[in-house]
Coordinates of C-alpha atoms in Angstrom, one line a residue:
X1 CA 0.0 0.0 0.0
X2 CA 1.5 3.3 -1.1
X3 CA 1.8 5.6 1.8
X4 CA -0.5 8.6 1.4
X5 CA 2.3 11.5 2.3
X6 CA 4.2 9.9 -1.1
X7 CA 1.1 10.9 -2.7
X8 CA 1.3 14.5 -1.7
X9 CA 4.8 14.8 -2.6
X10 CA 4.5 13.4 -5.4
X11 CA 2.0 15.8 -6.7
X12 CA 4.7 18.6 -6.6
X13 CA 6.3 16.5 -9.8
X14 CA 3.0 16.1 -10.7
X15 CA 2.1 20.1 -11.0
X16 CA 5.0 20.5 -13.1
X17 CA 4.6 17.7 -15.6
X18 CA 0.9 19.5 -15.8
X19 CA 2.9 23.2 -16.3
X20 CA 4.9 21.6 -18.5
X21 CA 2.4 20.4 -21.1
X22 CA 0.1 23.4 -20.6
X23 CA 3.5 25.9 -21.8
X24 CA 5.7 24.0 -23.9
X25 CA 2.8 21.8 -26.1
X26 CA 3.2 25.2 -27.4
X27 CA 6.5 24.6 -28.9
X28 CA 5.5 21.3 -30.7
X29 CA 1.8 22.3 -32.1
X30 CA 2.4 26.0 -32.0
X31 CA 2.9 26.6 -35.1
X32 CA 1.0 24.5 -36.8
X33 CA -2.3 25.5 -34.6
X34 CA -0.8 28.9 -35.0
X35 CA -1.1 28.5 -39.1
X36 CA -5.1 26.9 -38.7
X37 CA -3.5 23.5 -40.7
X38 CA -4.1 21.4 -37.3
X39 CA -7.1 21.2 -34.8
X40 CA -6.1 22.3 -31.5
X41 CA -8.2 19.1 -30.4
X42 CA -6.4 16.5 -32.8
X43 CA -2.7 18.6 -31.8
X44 CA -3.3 17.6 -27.9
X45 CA -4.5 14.0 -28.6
X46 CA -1.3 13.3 -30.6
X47 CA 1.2 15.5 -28.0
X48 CA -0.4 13.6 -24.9
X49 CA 0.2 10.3 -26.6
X50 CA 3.9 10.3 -27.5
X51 CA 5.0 12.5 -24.5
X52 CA 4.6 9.4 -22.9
X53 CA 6.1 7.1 -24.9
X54 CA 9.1 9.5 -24.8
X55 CA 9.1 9.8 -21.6
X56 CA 9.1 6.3 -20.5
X57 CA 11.4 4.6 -23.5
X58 CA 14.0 7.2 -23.5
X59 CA 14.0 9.4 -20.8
X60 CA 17.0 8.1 -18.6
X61 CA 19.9 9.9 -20.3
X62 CA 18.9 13.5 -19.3
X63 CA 17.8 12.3 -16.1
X64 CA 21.0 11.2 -15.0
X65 CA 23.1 14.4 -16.2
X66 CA 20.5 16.2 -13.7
X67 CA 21.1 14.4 -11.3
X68 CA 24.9 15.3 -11.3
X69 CA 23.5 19.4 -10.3
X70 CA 22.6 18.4 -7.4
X71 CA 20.9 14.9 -6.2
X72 CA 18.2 15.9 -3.6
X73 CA 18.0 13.1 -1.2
X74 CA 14.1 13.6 0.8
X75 CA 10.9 13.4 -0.7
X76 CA 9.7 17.1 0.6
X77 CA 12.8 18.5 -1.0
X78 CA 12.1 16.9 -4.0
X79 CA 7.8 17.9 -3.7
X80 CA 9.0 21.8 -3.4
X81 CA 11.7 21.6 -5.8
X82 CA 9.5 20.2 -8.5
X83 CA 6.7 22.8 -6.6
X84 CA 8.4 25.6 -7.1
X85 CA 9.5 25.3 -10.7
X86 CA 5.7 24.4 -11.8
X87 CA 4.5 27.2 -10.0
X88 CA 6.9 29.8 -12.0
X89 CA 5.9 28.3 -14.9
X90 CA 2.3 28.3 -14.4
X91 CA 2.4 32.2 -13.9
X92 CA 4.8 32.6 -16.9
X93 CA 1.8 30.1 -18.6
X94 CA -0.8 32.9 -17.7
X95 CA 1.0 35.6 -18.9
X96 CA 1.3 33.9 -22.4
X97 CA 4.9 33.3 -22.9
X98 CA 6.6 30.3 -23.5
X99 CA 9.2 29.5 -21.0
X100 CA 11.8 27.3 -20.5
X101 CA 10.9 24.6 -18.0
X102 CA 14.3 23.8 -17.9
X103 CA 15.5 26.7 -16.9
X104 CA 12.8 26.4 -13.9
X105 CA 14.0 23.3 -12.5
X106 CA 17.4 24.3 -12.4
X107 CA 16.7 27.3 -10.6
X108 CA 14.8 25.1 -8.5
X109 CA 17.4 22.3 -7.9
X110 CA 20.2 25.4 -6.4
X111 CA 17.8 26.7 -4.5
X112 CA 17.5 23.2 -2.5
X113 CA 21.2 23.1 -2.8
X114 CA 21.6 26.7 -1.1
X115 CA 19.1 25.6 1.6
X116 CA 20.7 22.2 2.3
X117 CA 24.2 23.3 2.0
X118 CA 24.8 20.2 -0.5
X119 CA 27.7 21.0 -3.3
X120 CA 26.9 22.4 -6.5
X121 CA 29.3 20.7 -9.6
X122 CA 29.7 23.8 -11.2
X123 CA 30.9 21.7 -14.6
X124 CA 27.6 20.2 -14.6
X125 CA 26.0 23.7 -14.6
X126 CA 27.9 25.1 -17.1
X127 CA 27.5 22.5 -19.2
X128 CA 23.3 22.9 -18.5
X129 CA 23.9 26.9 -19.1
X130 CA 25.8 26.2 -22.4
X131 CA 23.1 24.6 -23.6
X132 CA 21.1 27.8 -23.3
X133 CA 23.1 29.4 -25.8
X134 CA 23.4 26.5 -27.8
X135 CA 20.1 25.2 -28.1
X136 CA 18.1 28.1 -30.1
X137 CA 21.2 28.8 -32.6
X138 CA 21.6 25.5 -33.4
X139 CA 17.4 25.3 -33.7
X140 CA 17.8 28.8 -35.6
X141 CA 20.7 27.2 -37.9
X142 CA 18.7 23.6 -38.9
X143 CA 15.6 26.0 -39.2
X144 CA 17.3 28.0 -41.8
X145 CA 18.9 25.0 -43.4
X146 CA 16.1 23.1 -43.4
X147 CA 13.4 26.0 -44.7
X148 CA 16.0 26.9 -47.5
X149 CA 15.7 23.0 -49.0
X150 CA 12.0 22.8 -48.6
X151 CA 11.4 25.7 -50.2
X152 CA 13.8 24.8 -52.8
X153 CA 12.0 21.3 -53.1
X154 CA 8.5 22.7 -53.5
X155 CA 9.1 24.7 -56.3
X156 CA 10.9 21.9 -58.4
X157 CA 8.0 19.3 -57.7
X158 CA 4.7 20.6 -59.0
X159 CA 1.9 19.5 -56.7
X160 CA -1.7 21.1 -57.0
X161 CA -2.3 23.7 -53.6
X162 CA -5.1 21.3 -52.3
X163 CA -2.5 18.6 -52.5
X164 CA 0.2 20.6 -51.0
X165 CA -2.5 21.4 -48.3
X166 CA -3.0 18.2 -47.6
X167 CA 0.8 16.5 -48.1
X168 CA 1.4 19.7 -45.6
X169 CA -1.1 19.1 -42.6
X170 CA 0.1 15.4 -42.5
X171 CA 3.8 16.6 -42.8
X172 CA 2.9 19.1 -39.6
X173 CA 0.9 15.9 -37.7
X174 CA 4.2 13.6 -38.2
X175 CA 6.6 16.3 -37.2
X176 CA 4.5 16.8 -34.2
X177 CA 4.4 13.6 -33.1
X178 CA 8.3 13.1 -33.4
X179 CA 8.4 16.4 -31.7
X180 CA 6.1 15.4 -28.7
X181 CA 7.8 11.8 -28.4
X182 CA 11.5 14.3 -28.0
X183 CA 9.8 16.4 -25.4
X184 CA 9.1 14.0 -23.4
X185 CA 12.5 12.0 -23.8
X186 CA 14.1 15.3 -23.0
X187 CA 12.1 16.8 -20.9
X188 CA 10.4 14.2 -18.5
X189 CA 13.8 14.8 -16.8
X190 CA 12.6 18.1 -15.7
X191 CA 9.9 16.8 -14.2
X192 CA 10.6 13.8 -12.3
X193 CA 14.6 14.1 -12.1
X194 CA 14.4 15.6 -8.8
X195 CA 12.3 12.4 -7.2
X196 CA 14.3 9.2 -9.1
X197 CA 17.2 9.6 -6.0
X198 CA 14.2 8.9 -4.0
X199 CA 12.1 7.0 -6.2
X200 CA 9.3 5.6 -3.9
X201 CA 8.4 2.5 -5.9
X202 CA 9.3 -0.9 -6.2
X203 CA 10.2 -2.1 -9.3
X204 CA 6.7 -3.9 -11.2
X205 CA 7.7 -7.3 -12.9
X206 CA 5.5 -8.9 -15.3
X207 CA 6.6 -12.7 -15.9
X208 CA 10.2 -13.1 -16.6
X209 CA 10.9 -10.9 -19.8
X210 CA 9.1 -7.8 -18.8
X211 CA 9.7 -5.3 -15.8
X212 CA 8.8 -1.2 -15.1
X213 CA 11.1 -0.1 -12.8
X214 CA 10.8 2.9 -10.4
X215 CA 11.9 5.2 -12.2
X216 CA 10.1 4.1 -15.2
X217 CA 6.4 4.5 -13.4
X218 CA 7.9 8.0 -12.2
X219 CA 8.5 9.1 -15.9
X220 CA 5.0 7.3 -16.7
X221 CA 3.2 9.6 -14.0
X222 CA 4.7 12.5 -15.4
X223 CA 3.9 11.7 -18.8
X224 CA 0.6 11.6 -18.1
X225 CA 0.8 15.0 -15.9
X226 CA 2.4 16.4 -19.0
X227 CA -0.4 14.9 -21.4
X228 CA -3.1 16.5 -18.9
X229 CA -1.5 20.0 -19.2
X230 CA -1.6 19.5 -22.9
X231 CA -5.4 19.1 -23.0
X232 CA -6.3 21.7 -20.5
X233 CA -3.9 24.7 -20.9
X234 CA -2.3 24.8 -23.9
X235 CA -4.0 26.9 -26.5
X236 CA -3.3 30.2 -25.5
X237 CA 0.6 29.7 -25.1
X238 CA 0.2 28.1 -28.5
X239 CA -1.4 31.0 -30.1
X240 CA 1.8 32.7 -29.1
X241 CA 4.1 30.9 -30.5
X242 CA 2.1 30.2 -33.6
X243 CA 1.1 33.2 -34.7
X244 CA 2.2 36.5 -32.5
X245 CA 6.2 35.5 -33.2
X246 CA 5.8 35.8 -37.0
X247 CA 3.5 35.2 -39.2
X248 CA 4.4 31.7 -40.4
X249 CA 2.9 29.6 -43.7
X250 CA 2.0 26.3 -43.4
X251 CA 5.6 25.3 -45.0
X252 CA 7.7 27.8 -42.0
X253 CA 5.2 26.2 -39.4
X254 CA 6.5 22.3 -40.7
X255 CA 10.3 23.6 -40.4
X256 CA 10.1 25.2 -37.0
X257 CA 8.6 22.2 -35.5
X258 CA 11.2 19.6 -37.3
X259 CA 13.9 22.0 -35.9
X260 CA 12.5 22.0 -32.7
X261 CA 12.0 18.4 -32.4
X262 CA 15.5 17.3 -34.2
X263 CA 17.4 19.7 -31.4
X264 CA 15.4 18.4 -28.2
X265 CA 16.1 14.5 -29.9
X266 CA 20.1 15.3 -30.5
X267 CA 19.9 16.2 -26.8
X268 CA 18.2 13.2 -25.7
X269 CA 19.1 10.0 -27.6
X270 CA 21.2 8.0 -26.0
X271 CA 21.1 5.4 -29.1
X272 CA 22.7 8.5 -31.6
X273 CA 25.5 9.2 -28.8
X274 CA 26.4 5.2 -28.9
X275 CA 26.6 5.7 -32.8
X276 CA 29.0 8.7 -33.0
X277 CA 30.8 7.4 -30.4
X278 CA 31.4 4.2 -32.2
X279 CA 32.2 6.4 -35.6
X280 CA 35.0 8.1 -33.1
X281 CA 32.6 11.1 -33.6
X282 CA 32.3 13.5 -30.9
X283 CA 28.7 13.0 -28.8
X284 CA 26.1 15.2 -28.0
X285 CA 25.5 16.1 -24.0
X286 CA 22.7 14.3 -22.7
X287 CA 21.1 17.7 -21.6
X288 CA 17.4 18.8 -20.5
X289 CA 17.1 21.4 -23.0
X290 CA 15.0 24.3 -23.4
X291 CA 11.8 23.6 -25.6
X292 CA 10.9 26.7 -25.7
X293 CA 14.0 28.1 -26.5
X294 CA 14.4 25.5 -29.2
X295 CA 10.9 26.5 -31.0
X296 CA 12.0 30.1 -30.8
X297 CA 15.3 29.9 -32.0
X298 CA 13.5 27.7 -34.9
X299 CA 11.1 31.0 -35.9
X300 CA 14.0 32.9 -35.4
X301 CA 16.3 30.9 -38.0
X302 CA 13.3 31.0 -40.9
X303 CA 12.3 35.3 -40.1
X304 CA 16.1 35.7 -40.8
X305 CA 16.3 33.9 -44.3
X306 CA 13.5 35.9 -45.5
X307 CA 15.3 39.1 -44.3
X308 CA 13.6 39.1 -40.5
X309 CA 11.3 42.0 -41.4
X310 CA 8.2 40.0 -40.3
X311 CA 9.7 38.8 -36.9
X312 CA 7.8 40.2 -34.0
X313 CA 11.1 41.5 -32.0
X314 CA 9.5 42.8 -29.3
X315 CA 7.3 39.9 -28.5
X316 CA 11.2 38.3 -29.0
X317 CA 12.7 40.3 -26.3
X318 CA 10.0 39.7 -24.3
X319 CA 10.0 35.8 -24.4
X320 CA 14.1 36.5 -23.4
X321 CA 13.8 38.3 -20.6
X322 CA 11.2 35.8 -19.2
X323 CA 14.0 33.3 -19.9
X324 CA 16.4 34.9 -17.7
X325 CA 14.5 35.6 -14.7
X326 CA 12.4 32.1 -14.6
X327 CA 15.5 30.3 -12.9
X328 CA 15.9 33.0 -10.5
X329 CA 12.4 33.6 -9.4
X330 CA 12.2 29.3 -8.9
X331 CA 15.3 29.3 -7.0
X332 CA 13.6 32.0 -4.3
X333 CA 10.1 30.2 -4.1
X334 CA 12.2 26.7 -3.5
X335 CA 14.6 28.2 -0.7
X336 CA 11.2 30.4 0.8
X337 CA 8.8 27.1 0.4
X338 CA 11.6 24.8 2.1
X339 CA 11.9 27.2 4.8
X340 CA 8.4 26.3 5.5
X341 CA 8.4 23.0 4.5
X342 CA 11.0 22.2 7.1
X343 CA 10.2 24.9 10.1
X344 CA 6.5 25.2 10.1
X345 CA 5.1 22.1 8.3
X346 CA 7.7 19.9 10.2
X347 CA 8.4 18.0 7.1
X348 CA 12.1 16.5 6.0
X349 CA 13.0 18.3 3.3
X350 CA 17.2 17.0 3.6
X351 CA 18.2 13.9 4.7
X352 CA 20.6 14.3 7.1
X353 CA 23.9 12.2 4.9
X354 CA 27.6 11.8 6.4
X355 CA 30.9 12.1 4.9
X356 CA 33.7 10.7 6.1
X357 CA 37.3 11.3 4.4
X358 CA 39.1 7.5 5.5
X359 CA 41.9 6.1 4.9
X360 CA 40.0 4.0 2.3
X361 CA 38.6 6.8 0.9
X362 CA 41.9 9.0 1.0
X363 CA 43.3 6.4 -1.2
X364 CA 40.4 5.8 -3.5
X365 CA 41.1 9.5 -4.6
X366 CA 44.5 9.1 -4.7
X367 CA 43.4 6.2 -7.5
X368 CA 41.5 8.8 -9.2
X369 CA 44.4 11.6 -9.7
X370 CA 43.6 13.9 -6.6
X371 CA 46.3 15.7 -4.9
X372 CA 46.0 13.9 -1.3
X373 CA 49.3 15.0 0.1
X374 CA 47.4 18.0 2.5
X375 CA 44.3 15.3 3.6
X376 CA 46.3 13.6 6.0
X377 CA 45.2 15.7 8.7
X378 CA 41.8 15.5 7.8
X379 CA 41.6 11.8 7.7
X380 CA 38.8 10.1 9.7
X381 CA 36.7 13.1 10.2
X382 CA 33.3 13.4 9.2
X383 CA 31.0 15.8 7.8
X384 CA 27.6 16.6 7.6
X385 CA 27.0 18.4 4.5
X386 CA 28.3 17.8 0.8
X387 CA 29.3 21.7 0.7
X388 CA 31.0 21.8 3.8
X389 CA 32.8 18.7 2.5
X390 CA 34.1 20.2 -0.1
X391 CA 35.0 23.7 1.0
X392 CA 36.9 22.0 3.6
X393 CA 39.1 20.0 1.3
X394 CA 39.5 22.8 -1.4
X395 CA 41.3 24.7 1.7
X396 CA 43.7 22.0 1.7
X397 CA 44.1 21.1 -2.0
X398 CA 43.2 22.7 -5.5
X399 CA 40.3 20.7 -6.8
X400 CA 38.5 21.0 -10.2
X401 CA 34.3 20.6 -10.3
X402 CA 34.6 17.0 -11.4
X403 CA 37.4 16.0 -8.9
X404 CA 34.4 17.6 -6.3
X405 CA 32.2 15.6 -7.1
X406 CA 34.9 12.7 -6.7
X407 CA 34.6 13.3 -3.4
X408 CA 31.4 13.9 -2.4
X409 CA 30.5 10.4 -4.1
X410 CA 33.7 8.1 -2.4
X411 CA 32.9 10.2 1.1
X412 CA 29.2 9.8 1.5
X413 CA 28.7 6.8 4.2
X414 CA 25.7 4.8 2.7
X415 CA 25.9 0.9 4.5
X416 CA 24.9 -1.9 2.1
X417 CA 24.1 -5.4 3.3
X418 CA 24.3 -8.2 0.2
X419 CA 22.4 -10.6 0.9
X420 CA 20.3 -13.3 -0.8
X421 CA 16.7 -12.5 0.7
X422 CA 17.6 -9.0 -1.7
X423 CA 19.2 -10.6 -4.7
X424 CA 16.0 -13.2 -4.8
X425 CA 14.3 -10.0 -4.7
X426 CA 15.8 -8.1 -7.5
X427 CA 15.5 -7.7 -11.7
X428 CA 18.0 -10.3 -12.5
X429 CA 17.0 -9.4 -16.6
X430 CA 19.3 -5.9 -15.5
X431 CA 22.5 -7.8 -15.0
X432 CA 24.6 -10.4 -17.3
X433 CA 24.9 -14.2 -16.3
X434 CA 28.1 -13.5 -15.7
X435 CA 28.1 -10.2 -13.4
X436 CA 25.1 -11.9 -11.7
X437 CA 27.4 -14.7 -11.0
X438 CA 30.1 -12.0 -9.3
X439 CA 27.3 -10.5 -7.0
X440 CA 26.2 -13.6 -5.8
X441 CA 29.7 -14.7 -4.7
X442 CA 29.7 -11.3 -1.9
X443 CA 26.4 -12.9 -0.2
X444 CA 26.9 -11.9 3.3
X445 CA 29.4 -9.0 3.0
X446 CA 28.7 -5.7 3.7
X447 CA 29.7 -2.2 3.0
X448 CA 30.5 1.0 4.7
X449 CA 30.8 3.2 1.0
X450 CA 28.8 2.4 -1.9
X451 CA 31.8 2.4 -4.1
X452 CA 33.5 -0.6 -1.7
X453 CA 30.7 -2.8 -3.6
X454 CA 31.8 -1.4 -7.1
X455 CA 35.4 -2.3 -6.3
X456 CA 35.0 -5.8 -5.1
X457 CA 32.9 -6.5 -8.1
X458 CA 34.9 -5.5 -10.2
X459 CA 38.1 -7.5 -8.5
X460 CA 36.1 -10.4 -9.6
X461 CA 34.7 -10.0 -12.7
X462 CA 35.7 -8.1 -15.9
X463 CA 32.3 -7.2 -16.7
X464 CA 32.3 -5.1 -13.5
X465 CA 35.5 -3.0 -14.6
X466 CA 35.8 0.8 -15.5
X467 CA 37.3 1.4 -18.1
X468 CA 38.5 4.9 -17.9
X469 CA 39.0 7.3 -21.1
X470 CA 37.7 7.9 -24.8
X471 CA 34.2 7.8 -25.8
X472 CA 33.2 4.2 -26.0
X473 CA 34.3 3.3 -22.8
X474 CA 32.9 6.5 -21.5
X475 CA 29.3 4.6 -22.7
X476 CA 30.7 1.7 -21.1
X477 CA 31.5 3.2 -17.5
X478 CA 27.9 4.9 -17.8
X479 CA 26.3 1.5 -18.1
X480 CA 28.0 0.0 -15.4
X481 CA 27.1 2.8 -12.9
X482 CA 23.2 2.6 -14.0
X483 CA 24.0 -0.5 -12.7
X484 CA 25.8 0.1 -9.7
X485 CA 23.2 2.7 -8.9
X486 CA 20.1 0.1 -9.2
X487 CA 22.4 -2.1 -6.4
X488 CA 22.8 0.7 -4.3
X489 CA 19.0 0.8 -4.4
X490 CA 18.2 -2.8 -3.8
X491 CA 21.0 -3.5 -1.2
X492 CA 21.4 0.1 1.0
X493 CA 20.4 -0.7 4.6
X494 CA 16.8 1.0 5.4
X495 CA 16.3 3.4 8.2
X496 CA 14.2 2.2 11.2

């Protein structure tokens, strides 16, 4: 029986999925709504449907990249982080402009960072704030690309207009869809991210073959949040988009949607990183990118090949500076709302973690290239807060953002008992015969660090190793710690 305080938490993710679908539908059916070729009716049947699909088959990758900002440990800390970002973009909603939920969440995620005194991996958030830039000029640049060729197409194949019309409306329906199915791939992250450290659920198995784990009904819930949002707030945000940008034809409406969709899937696939990677191509970040920034950029990209006279720039600059203050008006409701989470509402917002810098750890960072030569008189001492941690350390050596997070993940205390009650338990589909076979051999050992287990699996089987360096193995090592991570889960010693 599910506990009825998860259900109230939940509905903080729940809010946002809902914001989510009532703003940034806008940015996959805008335009063609916008342009009269689709039925606002038929656009939010067909946005609902493959947000979910998206969202459940391929919406780990940006998840985990999130999760790297800052990896909130407490349900109520993950309820008013997901709270406070939905309510941000709700107002932004009512006003009519199309924000980046995105950039909501983030603002939300170091707020609970600056209220829990947890470490922020400043590599991680500038590669999430490089995306910002990135996202609408590359949208702008396959927009322009893209309109330049179909335009080019159209006039050397001679189609009747009521054929056009209707090659065009199906064209708009298909590129909707395959936008919707990225949204939610890219965006689910956004609004479930903050609860899959805490994911409530046990994993659902059906027969032998078939399993939905935690996080999978988490991305489920909010597909369905997001789908709801779709069907009963959407149209006016997508009459902005469609129409009060620039005046788009049914052929510009077609282009900024493919754009759209093509940037939020290059963001998102974790198939299309395995190809280039094994091309020796360089990957695309697995990023939670901006939708709205995306479909903007997109309108932006096709005003500016047909000279950008008809581009609404106001409306433009508008839409921008909504952008920059969303993050920083989420990141003041989350710190304000925890305050009153915690204080007046007596709810656990952070759960209190330890950090311990041992000799075991000392040398595990040692392994990992870390200058430990100043640690020595900090070993055995503990810590309560990932911050702390850190700024305690970076007094004694020069650290970079990823060597922080280094030690925040070989520090954190986090007991794990293996034993075979739990393995029974457990999807054995996740896990190959053969690194099954090496966690069955520790049955009875336990842990003091989480990355003790990793180590002694790996000392028995090759299938447990990191390998360290270049873009296939960094695939690799990413697959092993989903892995890793799920164990954690399964095996971490609960609370009583």
């Amino acid at each position: 029986m599910t506990d009825p305080m998860v259900l109230i938490f939940l509905s903080g993710g729940l809010f946002l999925g809902w914001s989510l679908g009532a703003n940034d539908a806008a940015n996959v059916f805008g335009t063609a709504v916008g342009s009269r070729m689709v039925r606002f009716t038929t656009a939010a049947l067909i946005c609902g449907v493959f947000v979910i699909i998206g969202a459940i088959v391929s919406g780990t990758g940006t998840t985990l990249t999130l999760g790297k900002l800052g990896a909130v440990n407490a349900l109520g800390g993950s309820f008013m982080a997901a709270f406070a970002a939905g309510l941000t973009v709700y107002w932004m909603t009512k006003f009519g402009l199309p924000v980046s939920t995105s950039q909501a969440i983030i603002g939300s995620i170091i707020g609970w960072n600056l209220f829990s005194d947890s470490y922020t991996d400043i590599s991680s958030l500038l590669k999430i704030l490089s995306t910002w830039v990135l996202c609408p000029l590359l949208s702008a640049l396959i927009a322009a690309l893209l309109f330049t060729f179909a335009k080019s197409l159209v006039r050397k194949v001679s189609i009747g207009l009521i054929r056009l019309d209707g090659y065009t409306r199906l064209a708009l329906i298909l590129a909707g869809a395959f936008g919707a199915y990225s949204l939610g791939a890219n965006n689910i992250a956004n609004v479930m991210g903050v609860f899959v450290p805490v994911a409530p659920f046990q994993e659902m198995q059906f027969g032998s073959n078939f399993s939905i784990s935690s996080a999978q009904q988490l991305f489920l819930l909010g597909g369905l949040a997001i789908a709801v949002g779709v069907f009963t707030y959407s149209k006016r945000v997508m009459m902005t988009v469609g129409s009060e940008l620039m005046t788009l034809t049914p052929l510009a409406a077609w282009v900024a949607v493919m754009a759209h969709s093509i940037v939020l899937f290059l963001f998102a696939s974790e198939r299309l990183e395995q190809l280039l990677a094994n091309m020796s191509l360089p990957t695309i970040p697995l990023v939670p990118v901006s939708s709205s920034q995306a479909v903007v950029g997109a309108v932006i990209g096709i005003g500016i090949i047909q000279g950008g006279r008809e581009i609404q720039w106001p409306r433009i600059y508008s839409i921008a500076r909504g952008w920059v203050i969303t993050p920083l008006i989420s990141c003041l409701i989350c710190i304000i709302g925890l305050y009153f989470l915690q204080n007046v509402f007596q709810q656990t917002v952070k759960r209190e973690s330890q950090y311990q810098l041992s000799a075991g750890v000392l040398e595990k960072l040692q392994e990992e290239g870390i200058n430990t030569e100043g640690l020595d008189t900090l070993s055995g001492s503990v810590f309560y807060s990932s911050a702390e941690l850190v700024r305690v350390v970076k007094e004694k050596v020069d650290l970079s953002g990823r060597q922080g997070l280094k030690v925040v993940e070989y520090s954190l205390q986090n007991r794990l008992v293996i034993n075979s009650e739990k393995i029974d338990s457990m999807n054995k589909q996740i896990l190959s015969p053969q690194q099954l076979e090496a966690l069955q051999q520790l049955e009875g050992q336990n842990y003091k660090f989480p990355w003790q287990l990793g180590d002694a699996l790996g000392a028995i089987s090759e299938e447990w190793k990191l390998r360290e360096g270049g873009l296939k193995n960094k695939l690799h090592d990413r697959k092993i710690k989903q892995k890793l991570t799920y164990l954690y889960r399964i095996f971490q010693e609960r609370e009583k």
